[in-house]
Amino acid sequence: PWVSWGQLSWLCPLPGSSAPPGKNLFLSQALFVFNSSHNDLVLRLRIFYQNRLSTVNLRELNKTHTNLVKLQAGFVGAQFWSVYVLCSAQNKDAVRLTLEQIDVVKRMCNSYEELELVTTSQGISDSRRIACLIGIEGGHSIDSSLATLRMYYDLGVRYMSLTHSCNTPWSESSSKGLHNFYPNVNGLTAFGQEVVKEMNRLGMLIDLSHTSDMTAKAALSISKAPVIFSHSSAFSICSHSRNVPDDILEQVNKGIIMVTFNADVLACGRKVVNVSTLADHFDHIKKIAGSESIGIGGDYDGVERFPEGLEDVSKYPSLIEELLRRGWNETELKGVLRENFLRVFREVENVRLKPKLNLDSSVLFQLICQNIYVMPSCMCSSLAL
Amino acid sequence: MYPLPPPFPALYAEHDIIRYGISLGSVGVSCPGCVPSQVLLHPQPNLWWSRVKSKKALTLCKHCSAITKTSLNYQCYLKGKNLFLSQALFVFNSSHNDLVLRLRIFYQNRLSTVNLRELNKTHTNLVKLQAGFVGAQFWSVYVLCSAQNKDAVRLTLEQIDVVKRMCNSYEELELVTTSQGISDSRRIACLIGIEGGHSIDSSLATLRMYYDLGVRYMSLTHSCNTPWSESSSKGLHNFYPNVNGLTAFGQEVVKEMNRLGMLIDLSHTSDMTAKAALSISKAPVIFSHSSAFSICSHSRNVPDDILEQVVSNMVQVFWLVELDVLACGRKVVNVSTLADHFDHIKKIAGSESIGIGGDYDGVERFPEGLEDVSKYPSLIEELLRRGWNETELKGVLRENFLRISTDICSSEKMPLGGMLDEQSSVLFQLICQNIYVMPSCMCSSLAL
């Protein structure tokens, strides 16, 4: 019994409508502002069009998995555009290439009325168009310079993946043997820890996709803010190095794992890969980390193979159907589509705004907090840190 | 002795002084509402202070024929030798200062290890800036030419980051990015300028991102050629020796800077580059720190034929540098040498085309009497002595620069692809000039 998407899309743009009889469930409002955290269209624009937006019509582009019409058909309400430069640019011109890709995102989002560049969680909530955000894929883009990281933040970048498929001088990637950079780096070096702390201070989301398990564990232990995996899935279902093992899934309690749609990483080489395979990952992560720690990644235009039925960005709703069929309820689905990510983003923004107290002030604060205001100590600790 | 005004009732509390002026030397009359320092027991002697009802702070007494914006600001002259140009001085703009480079060289950009108020290793510190009445300062973001084609972009981002951190860390400083920001600022306004086109690594996207980060001028070259523009320095570096003036891409850079609203700085460029930029640019250009070639024929200076183009094309501002470039190796270099350049440029290009550059912390040798940023007022004294009037001096100190920044004839930021075709453009001009009665330069800039 397939839910008819034709019917649903006809009924969809009415937020708050009640569910009609039959098997149609309105998640219209949730769907309408569905967030996807990873899309490499910007890389394709460079490869195919040399970033010349005037030569391409993003609404009807058919060389890529993504175009604006398909995004609207897929009910995407917010999209992180991935700013990626090849690992081979590390120690060469990675910084300039990164600036060029950030520039393409900005020009793209300014040129189309369907898109709107935002940089805050409030911006995503308020936007009536497809909200665009910028994420950098790979720590090699900062050329080991915290100043560059800060300038990227000023330009609007709101997450950074600590590595792509190569080690940086300060963090270890999950990919082995693809590149030959810094083979002796394990996890995070001291400078890598400073990068994580600076990202907390700035309010930039830390993305642990593509990082090794040691890096992920180190980042999870240091970071004061929740972290994300912008496009990974469950190692228990498919033991690919890009996936997240259960022990790390357990640690990601306030963060979020946004599940990738990359068929190779979902199915470990099995021939038949479809929506069901993807939904298995969702179920497993829900079991280990909870349904509040899941989101939708995508990775369209970043890889070649996708599950049957999920070939491009207009097909996201088939996933929702499958999850509904497996018994996910509306609250859980709303979380997956939108609320979990917004919650994480807001918390990261809060960590930026919290004033940092030094040790003595912190102790004094705790005393006042617990004794005069009579707050529980856990609350005082979280306020003071 | 200065005549005392009627005694003021001691109703107003004395709060921190936010403005103060110095005495420079000409004759005037005392301002009726003003009180001399000794009455207020203010530490600054020989000054007059006004008490203003609606404001909490004491301001320097100024003459009541206000030329200025707020009710606080009156011009005031004292009998005797004192002339106040306090408001003009207070918001005096200097367009080039390399302190940021010194911070990198001496302190590796670690602002926590340095107290910018009292730093004495450099020509510049905050106390001296205040003593020199600097109201707005462009901080020069400079990376060495040897970084061209290597890590110039990342180094540039690091220097921009230092300026931002510096201006956020001190309450005397405030980062601004518009001319309105300079006018409105009550602190020392900080602006960012990039010194050298090699910082963009031949990428217009990088130029746009620098603009987004707050950079508001760029010198097309420093002392090396870029792949698209020629520098005035020969033989220092070996980059792109066959580039003359601006290449086709160099012209695109100039047009993009116009479109963005970034000032084009022609200091350090060759004469051919300067002429090419002047002919292409739709907006006023600046020379952030150069002086007159006729007085001292150094390659960094501007020859008279280019100075003349400044007048005929559009209003521009010259910024003068204080270094060997002023005196061509003469032994005695003092304020008078500098003032010679000012006089010459005024003669050729007009006093509305002049401003004050500086280049403190960018070079080593300065004229006697102008050793650091607190000594700017000696220049004003000299110009006064040479007969420059108040309007001209206000222009030099502040108004000329503000005018080119907000020039109604400067190109507005246009959306990509928002160009009218020729017929629409002509029609637009007719409507604009005749129905809306706007000046033709404004109509042209809107239509293009």
PDB file of C-alpha atoms in Angstrom, chain A residues 51-256:
ATOM      1  CA  ASN A  51      31.424  28.466 -11.317  1.00  0.00           C
ATOM      2  CA  ARG A  52      29.884  30.509 -14.131  1.00  0.00           C
ATOM      3  CA  LEU A  53      26.362  30.786 -12.859  1.00  0.00           C
ATOM      4  CA  SER A  54      25.316  32.876 -15.826  1.00  0.00           C
ATOM      5  CA  THR A  55      25.720  29.810 -18.063  1.00  0.00           C
ATOM      6  CA  VAL A  56      23.464  27.557 -16.057  1.00  0.00           C
ATOM      7  CA  ASN A  57      19.818  27.547 -15.084  1.00  0.00           C
ATOM      8  CA  LEU A  58      19.718  26.073 -11.621  1.00  0.00           C
ATOM      9  CA  ARG A  59      16.013  25.480 -11.793  1.00  0.00           C
ATOM     10  CA  GLU A  60      16.129  22.900 -14.531  1.00  0.00           C
ATOM     11  CA  LEU A  61      19.693  21.695 -14.532  1.00  0.00           C
ATOM     12  CA  ASN A  62      19.701  18.019 -15.459  1.00  0.00           C
ATOM     13  CA  LYS A  63      23.355  17.063 -15.288  1.00  0.00           C
ATOM     14  CA  THR A  64      23.166  16.890 -11.523  1.00  0.00           C
ATOM     15  CA  HIS A  65      21.032  15.174  -8.906  1.00  0.00           C
ATOM     16  CA  THR A  66      20.024  18.563  -7.621  1.00  0.00           C
ATOM     17  CA  ASN A  67      18.127  21.420  -9.132  1.00  0.00           C
ATOM     18  CA  LEU A  68      15.679  23.861  -7.653  1.00  0.00           C
ATOM     19  CA  VAL A  69      12.590  22.242  -9.084  1.00  0.00           C
ATOM     20  CA  LYS A  70      13.610  18.885  -7.657  1.00  0.00           C
ATOM     21  CA  LEU A  71      14.411  20.398  -4.291  1.00  0.00           C
ATOM     22  CA  GLN A  72      10.946  21.827  -4.145  1.00  0.00           C
ATOM     23  CA  ALA A  73       9.444  18.533  -5.219  1.00  0.00           C
ATOM     24  CA  GLY A  74      11.393  16.852  -2.449  1.00  0.00           C
ATOM     25  CA  PHE A  75      10.056  19.356   0.079  1.00  0.00           C
ATOM     26  CA  VAL A  76      13.476  20.538   1.065  1.00  0.00           C
ATOM     27  CA  GLY A  77      13.172  23.668   3.183  1.00  0.00           C
ATOM     28  CA  ALA A  78      16.772  24.143   4.178  1.00  0.00           C
ATOM     29  CA  GLN A  79      19.946  22.868   2.611  1.00  0.00           C
ATOM     30  CA  PHE A  80      23.537  23.002   3.693  1.00  0.00           C
ATOM     31  CA  TRP A  81      25.676  23.474   0.613  1.00  0.00           C
ATOM     32  CA  SER A  82      28.973  21.745   0.950  1.00  0.00           C
ATOM     33  CA  VAL A  83      32.036  23.855   0.173  1.00  0.00           C
ATOM     34  CA  TYR A  84      34.626  21.302  -0.790  1.00  0.00           C
ATOM     35  CA  VAL A  85      38.085  21.547  -2.230  1.00  0.00           C
ATOM     36  CA  LEU A  86      40.033  18.491  -3.227  1.00  0.00           C
ATOM     37  CA  CYS A  87      42.471  17.067  -0.729  1.00  0.00           C
ATOM     38  CA  SER A  88      45.181  17.457  -3.327  1.00  0.00           C
ATOM     39  CA  ALA A  89      44.949  21.208  -2.757  1.00  0.00           C
ATOM     40  CA  GLN A  90      46.108  20.815   0.837  1.00  0.00           C
ATOM     41  CA  ASN A  91      49.180  22.988   1.455  1.00  0.00           C
ATOM     42  CA  LYS A  92      48.699  24.535  -1.963  1.00  0.00           C
ATOM     43  CA  ASP A  93      45.794  26.775  -2.843  1.00  0.00           C
ATOM     44  CA  ALA A  94      43.082  25.264  -0.669  1.00  0.00           C
ATOM     45  CA  VAL A  95      42.256  28.569   0.993  1.00  0.00           C
ATOM     46  CA  ARG A  96      41.699  30.469  -2.210  1.00  0.00           C
ATOM     47  CA  LEU A  97      39.668  27.601  -3.680  1.00  0.00           C
ATOM     48  CA  THR A  98      37.541  27.519  -0.542  1.00  0.00           C
ATOM     49  CA  LEU A  99      36.853  31.242  -0.848  1.00  0.00           C
ATOM     50  CA  GLU A 100      35.823  30.701  -4.466  1.00  0.00           C
ATOM     51  CA  GLN A 101      33.360  27.996  -3.488  1.00  0.00           C
ATOM     52  CA  ILE A 102      31.903  30.106  -0.690  1.00  0.00           C
ATOM     53  CA  ASP A 103      31.511  32.865  -3.251  1.00  0.00           C
ATOM     54  CA  VAL A 104      29.552  30.547  -5.574  1.00  0.00           C
ATOM     55  CA  VAL A 105      27.134  29.636  -2.806  1.00  0.00           C
ATOM     56  CA  LYS A 106      26.549  33.287  -2.012  1.00  0.00           C
ATOM     57  CA  ARG A 107      26.037  34.237  -5.635  1.00  0.00           C
ATOM     58  CA  MET A 108      23.754  31.270  -6.174  1.00  0.00           C
ATOM     59  CA  CYS A 109      21.593  32.089  -3.202  1.00  0.00           C
ATOM     60  CA  ASN A 110      21.391  35.742  -4.189  1.00  0.00           C
ATOM     61  CA  SER A 111      20.484  35.032  -7.784  1.00  0.00           C
ATOM     62  CA  TYR A 112      17.433  32.842  -7.287  1.00  0.00           C
ATOM     63  CA  GLU A 113      14.348  33.973  -5.464  1.00  0.00           C
ATOM     64  CA  GLU A 114      13.657  30.427  -4.339  1.00  0.00           C
ATOM     65  CA  LEU A 115      16.842  30.513  -2.279  1.00  0.00           C
ATOM     66  CA  GLU A 116      17.829  32.594   0.694  1.00  0.00           C
ATOM     67  CA  LEU A 117      21.158  32.566   2.485  1.00  0.00           C
ATOM     68  CA  VAL A 118      20.817  32.258   6.244  1.00  0.00           C
ATOM     69  CA  THR A 119      23.355  31.862   9.006  1.00  0.00           C
ATOM     70  CA  THR A 120      21.327  31.190  12.151  1.00  0.00           C
ATOM     71  CA  SER A 121      18.802  28.678  13.391  1.00  0.00           C
ATOM     72  CA  GLN A 122      16.318  31.518  13.643  1.00  0.00           C
ATOM     73  CA  GLY A 123      17.007  32.244  10.000  1.00  0.00           C
ATOM     74  CA  ILE A 124      16.067  28.715   9.065  1.00  0.00           C
ATOM     75  CA  SER A 125      12.858  28.918  11.074  1.00  0.00           C
ATOM     76  CA  ASP A 126      11.873  32.271   9.667  1.00  0.00           C
ATOM     77  CA  SER A 127      12.701  31.598   6.074  1.00  0.00           C
ATOM     78  CA  ARG A 128       9.837  31.222   3.631  1.00  0.00           C
ATOM     79  CA  ARG A 129      12.133  30.028   0.888  1.00  0.00           C
ATOM     80  CA  ILE A 130      14.718  27.298   0.674  1.00  0.00           C
ATOM     81  CA  ALA A 131      17.204  28.380   3.309  1.00  0.00           C
ATOM     82  CA  CYS A 132      20.823  28.049   2.213  1.00  0.00           C
ATOM     83  CA  LEU A 133      23.618  27.446   4.640  1.00  0.00           C
ATOM     84  CA  ILE A 134      27.297  26.914   4.062  1.00  0.00           C
ATOM     85  CA  GLY A 135      29.387  24.024   5.357  1.00  0.00           C
ATOM     86  CA  ILE A 136      33.051  23.400   4.683  1.00  0.00           C
ATOM     87  CA  GLU A 137      34.000  19.848   3.971  1.00  0.00           C
ATOM     88  CA  GLY A 138      37.512  19.281   5.242  1.00  0.00           C
ATOM     89  CA  GLY A 139      39.851  20.880   7.718  1.00  0.00           C
ATOM     90  CA  HIS A 140      42.496  21.244   5.035  1.00  0.00           C
ATOM     91  CA  SER A 141      40.554  24.353   3.979  1.00  0.00           C
ATOM     92  CA  ILE A 142      41.787  26.321   6.973  1.00  0.00           C
ATOM     93  CA  ASP A 143      45.465  25.688   6.232  1.00  0.00           C
ATOM     94  CA  SER A 144      46.120  25.170   9.959  1.00  0.00           C
ATOM     95  CA  SER A 145      45.145  28.739  10.737  1.00  0.00           C
ATOM     96  CA  LEU A 146      42.543  29.611  13.359  1.00  0.00           C
ATOM     97  CA  ALA A 147      42.348  33.104  11.874  1.00  0.00           C
ATOM     98  CA  THR A 148      41.192  31.570   8.598  1.00  0.00           C
ATOM     99  CA  LEU A 149      38.580  29.570  10.497  1.00  0.00           C
ATOM    100  CA  ARG A 150      37.301  32.786  12.057  1.00  0.00           C
ATOM    101  CA  MET A 151      37.162  34.520   8.710  1.00  0.00           C
ATOM    102  CA  TYR A 152      35.176  31.621   7.260  1.00  0.00           C
ATOM    103  CA  TYR A 153      32.747  31.999  10.133  1.00  0.00           C
ATOM    104  CA  ASP A 154      32.463  35.723   9.343  1.00  0.00           C
ATOM    105  CA  LEU A 155      31.720  34.814   5.739  1.00  0.00           C
ATOM    106  CA  GLY A 156      28.796  32.663   6.856  1.00  0.00           C
ATOM    107  CA  VAL A 157      30.195  29.163   7.183  1.00  0.00           C
ATOM    108  CA  ARG A 158      28.332  27.318   9.899  1.00  0.00           C
ATOM    109  CA  TYR A 159      29.824  23.856   9.967  1.00  0.00           C
ATOM    110  CA  MET A 160      33.152  22.323   9.159  1.00  0.00           C
ATOM    111  CA  SER A 161      34.013  18.684   8.708  1.00  0.00           C
ATOM    112  CA  LEU A 162      37.273  18.224  10.537  1.00  0.00           C
ATOM    113  CA  THR A 163      38.656  16.101   7.729  1.00  0.00           C
ATOM    114  CA  HIS A 164      37.707  14.912   4.303  1.00  0.00           C
ATOM    115  CA  SER A 165      39.492  11.871   2.917  1.00  0.00           C
ATOM    116  CA  CYS A 166      42.950  12.998   3.955  1.00  0.00           C
ATOM    117  CA  ASN A 167      44.635  13.695   7.255  1.00  0.00           C
ATOM    118  CA  THR A 168      45.322  17.284   8.133  1.00  0.00           C
ATOM    119  CA  PRO A 169      48.347  18.132  10.270  1.00  0.00           C
ATOM    120  CA  TRP A 170      46.002  18.105  13.247  1.00  0.00           C
ATOM    121  CA  SER A 171      43.288  15.512  12.636  1.00  0.00           C
ATOM    122  CA  GLU A 172      42.972  12.010  11.293  1.00  0.00           C
ATOM    123  CA  SER A 173      40.625  10.961   8.536  1.00  0.00           C
ATOM    124  CA  SER A 174      38.748   7.687   8.268  1.00  0.00           C
ATOM    125  CA  SER A 175      40.111   7.180   4.762  1.00  0.00           C
ATOM    126  CA  LYS A 176      43.356   5.285   4.660  1.00  0.00           C
ATOM    127  CA  GLY A 177      45.623   5.100   1.697  1.00  0.00           C
ATOM    128  CA  LEU A 178      43.860   7.586  -0.530  1.00  0.00           C
ATOM    129  CA  HIS A 179      46.334  10.330   0.174  1.00  0.00           C
ATOM    130  CA  ASN A 180      49.706  10.455   1.786  1.00  0.00           C
ATOM    131  CA  PHE A 181      49.361  13.460   4.044  1.00  0.00           C
ATOM    132  CA  TYR A 182      50.550  13.326   7.642  1.00  0.00           C
ATOM    133  CA  PRO A 183      50.300   9.560   8.119  1.00  0.00           C
ATOM    134  CA  ASN A 184      51.438   9.763  11.735  1.00  0.00           C
ATOM    135  CA  VAL A 185      48.554  11.851  12.988  1.00  0.00           C
ATOM    136  CA  ASN A 186      46.186   9.934  15.254  1.00  0.00           C
ATOM    137  CA  GLY A 187      42.902  11.372  16.357  1.00  0.00           C
ATOM    138  CA  LEU A 188      43.306  15.041  17.232  1.00  0.00           C
ATOM    139  CA  THR A 189      46.629  16.687  17.994  1.00  0.00           C
ATOM    140  CA  ALA A 190      46.914  19.486  20.515  1.00  0.00           C
ATOM    141  CA  PHE A 191      46.234  21.977  17.764  1.00  0.00           C
ATOM    142  CA  GLY A 192      43.287  19.906  16.643  1.00  0.00           C
ATOM    143  CA  GLN A 193      41.853  20.269  20.119  1.00  0.00           C
ATOM    144  CA  GLU A 194      42.295  24.024  19.819  1.00  0.00           C
ATOM    145  CA  VAL A 195      40.394  23.945  16.554  1.00  0.00           C
ATOM    146  CA  VAL A 196      37.495  22.176  18.254  1.00  0.00           C
ATOM    147  CA  LYS A 197      37.499  24.670  21.112  1.00  0.00           C
ATOM    148  CA  GLU A 198      37.611  27.595  18.710  1.00  0.00           C
ATOM    149  CA  MET A 199      34.682  26.177  16.769  1.00  0.00           C
ATOM    150  CA  ASN A 200      32.753  25.944  20.031  1.00  0.00           C
ATOM    151  CA  ARG A 201      33.630  29.528  20.870  1.00  0.00           C
ATOM    152  CA  LEU A 202      32.568  30.763  17.447  1.00  0.00           C
ATOM    153  CA  GLY A 203      29.363  28.747  17.357  1.00  0.00           C
ATOM    154  CA  MET A 204      30.323  26.651  14.353  1.00  0.00           C
ATOM    155  CA  LEU A 205      28.976  23.107  14.184  1.00  0.00           C
ATOM    156  CA  ILE A 206      31.606  20.400  14.318  1.00  0.00           C
ATOM    157  CA  ASP A 207      31.036  17.754  11.669  1.00  0.00           C
ATOM    158  CA  LEU A 208      32.620  14.389  12.295  1.00  0.00           C
ATOM    159  CA  SER A 209      31.774  12.705   8.997  1.00  0.00           C
ATOM    160  CA  HIS A 210      34.929  11.485   7.277  1.00  0.00           C
ATOM    161  CA  THR A 211      36.892  11.535  10.529  1.00  0.00           C
ATOM    162  CA  SER A 212      38.436   8.444  12.068  1.00  0.00           C
ATOM    163  CA  ASP A 213      36.937   6.912  15.196  1.00  0.00           C
ATOM    164  CA  MET A 214      39.749   8.271  17.339  1.00  0.00           C
ATOM    165  CA  THR A 215      39.168  11.767  16.012  1.00  0.00           C
ATOM    166  CA  ALA A 216      35.453  11.461  16.633  1.00  0.00           C
ATOM    167  CA  LYS A 217      35.940  10.265  20.187  1.00  0.00           C
ATOM    168  CA  ALA A 218      38.441  13.012  20.927  1.00  0.00           C
ATOM    169  CA  ALA A 219      36.141  15.673  19.530  1.00  0.00           C
ATOM    170  CA  LEU A 220      33.169  14.312  21.451  1.00  0.00           C
ATOM    171  CA  SER A 221      35.102  14.448  24.684  1.00  0.00           C
ATOM    172  CA  ILE A 222      36.367  17.990  24.193  1.00  0.00           C
ATOM    173  CA  SER A 223      33.461  19.730  22.561  1.00  0.00           C
ATOM    174  CA  LYS A 224      31.158  21.656  24.835  1.00  0.00           C
ATOM    175  CA  ALA A 225      28.521  21.830  22.161  1.00  0.00           C
ATOM    176  CA  PRO A 226      26.678  19.007  20.404  1.00  0.00           C
ATOM    177  CA  VAL A 227      28.356  17.690  17.279  1.00  0.00           C
ATOM    178  CA  ILE A 228      26.988  16.441  13.995  1.00  0.00           C
ATOM    179  CA  PHE A 229      27.788  13.773  11.472  1.00  0.00           C
ATOM    180  CA  SER A 230      26.635  15.473   8.295  1.00  0.00           C
ATOM    181  CA  HIS A 231      26.528  12.349   6.156  1.00  0.00           C
ATOM    182  CA  SER A 232      27.332   9.024   7.767  1.00  0.00           C
ATOM    183  CA  SER A 233      25.403   5.906   8.760  1.00  0.00           C
ATOM    184  CA  ALA A 234      25.632   2.898  11.075  1.00  0.00           C
ATOM    185  CA  PHE A 235      28.735   0.736  11.177  1.00  0.00           C
ATOM    186  CA  SER A 236      26.786  -2.180  12.623  1.00  0.00           C
ATOM    187  CA  ILE A 237      24.725  -2.489   9.479  1.00  0.00           C
ATOM    188  CA  CYS A 238      27.558  -1.860   7.063  1.00  0.00           C
ATOM    189  CA  SER A 239      31.111  -1.924   8.344  1.00  0.00           C
ATOM    190  CA  HIS A 240      32.511   0.788   6.115  1.00  0.00           C
ATOM    191  CA  SER A 241      35.078   3.180   7.555  1.00  0.00           C
ATOM    192  CA  ARG A 242      32.745   6.078   6.873  1.00  0.00           C
ATOM    193  CA  ASN A 243      30.170   4.749   9.258  1.00  0.00           C
ATOM    194  CA  VAL A 244      29.748   5.294  12.961  1.00  0.00           C
ATOM    195  CA  PRO A 245      30.236   2.378  15.362  1.00  0.00           C
ATOM    196  CA  ASP A 246      27.802   1.804  18.173  1.00  0.00           C
ATOM    197  CA  ASP A 247      30.074   3.006  20.953  1.00  0.00           C
ATOM    198  CA  ILE A 248      30.329   6.396  19.327  1.00  0.00           C
ATOM    199  CA  LEU A 249      26.613   6.424  18.540  1.00  0.00           C
ATOM    200  CA  GLU A 250      25.995   6.066  22.232  1.00  0.00           C
ATOM    201  CA  GLN A 251      28.106   9.127  22.970  1.00  0.00           C
ATOM    202  CA  VAL A 252      26.281  11.314  20.486  1.00  0.00           C
ATOM    203  CA  ASN A 253      23.413  11.877  22.845  1.00  0.00           C
ATOM    204  CA  LYS A 254      22.711  15.553  22.275  1.00  0.00           C
ATOM    205  CA  GLY A 255      24.197  15.652  18.807  1.00  0.00           C
ATOM    206  CA  ILE A 256      22.833  14.359  15.557  1.00  0.00           C
TER     207      ILE A 256
END
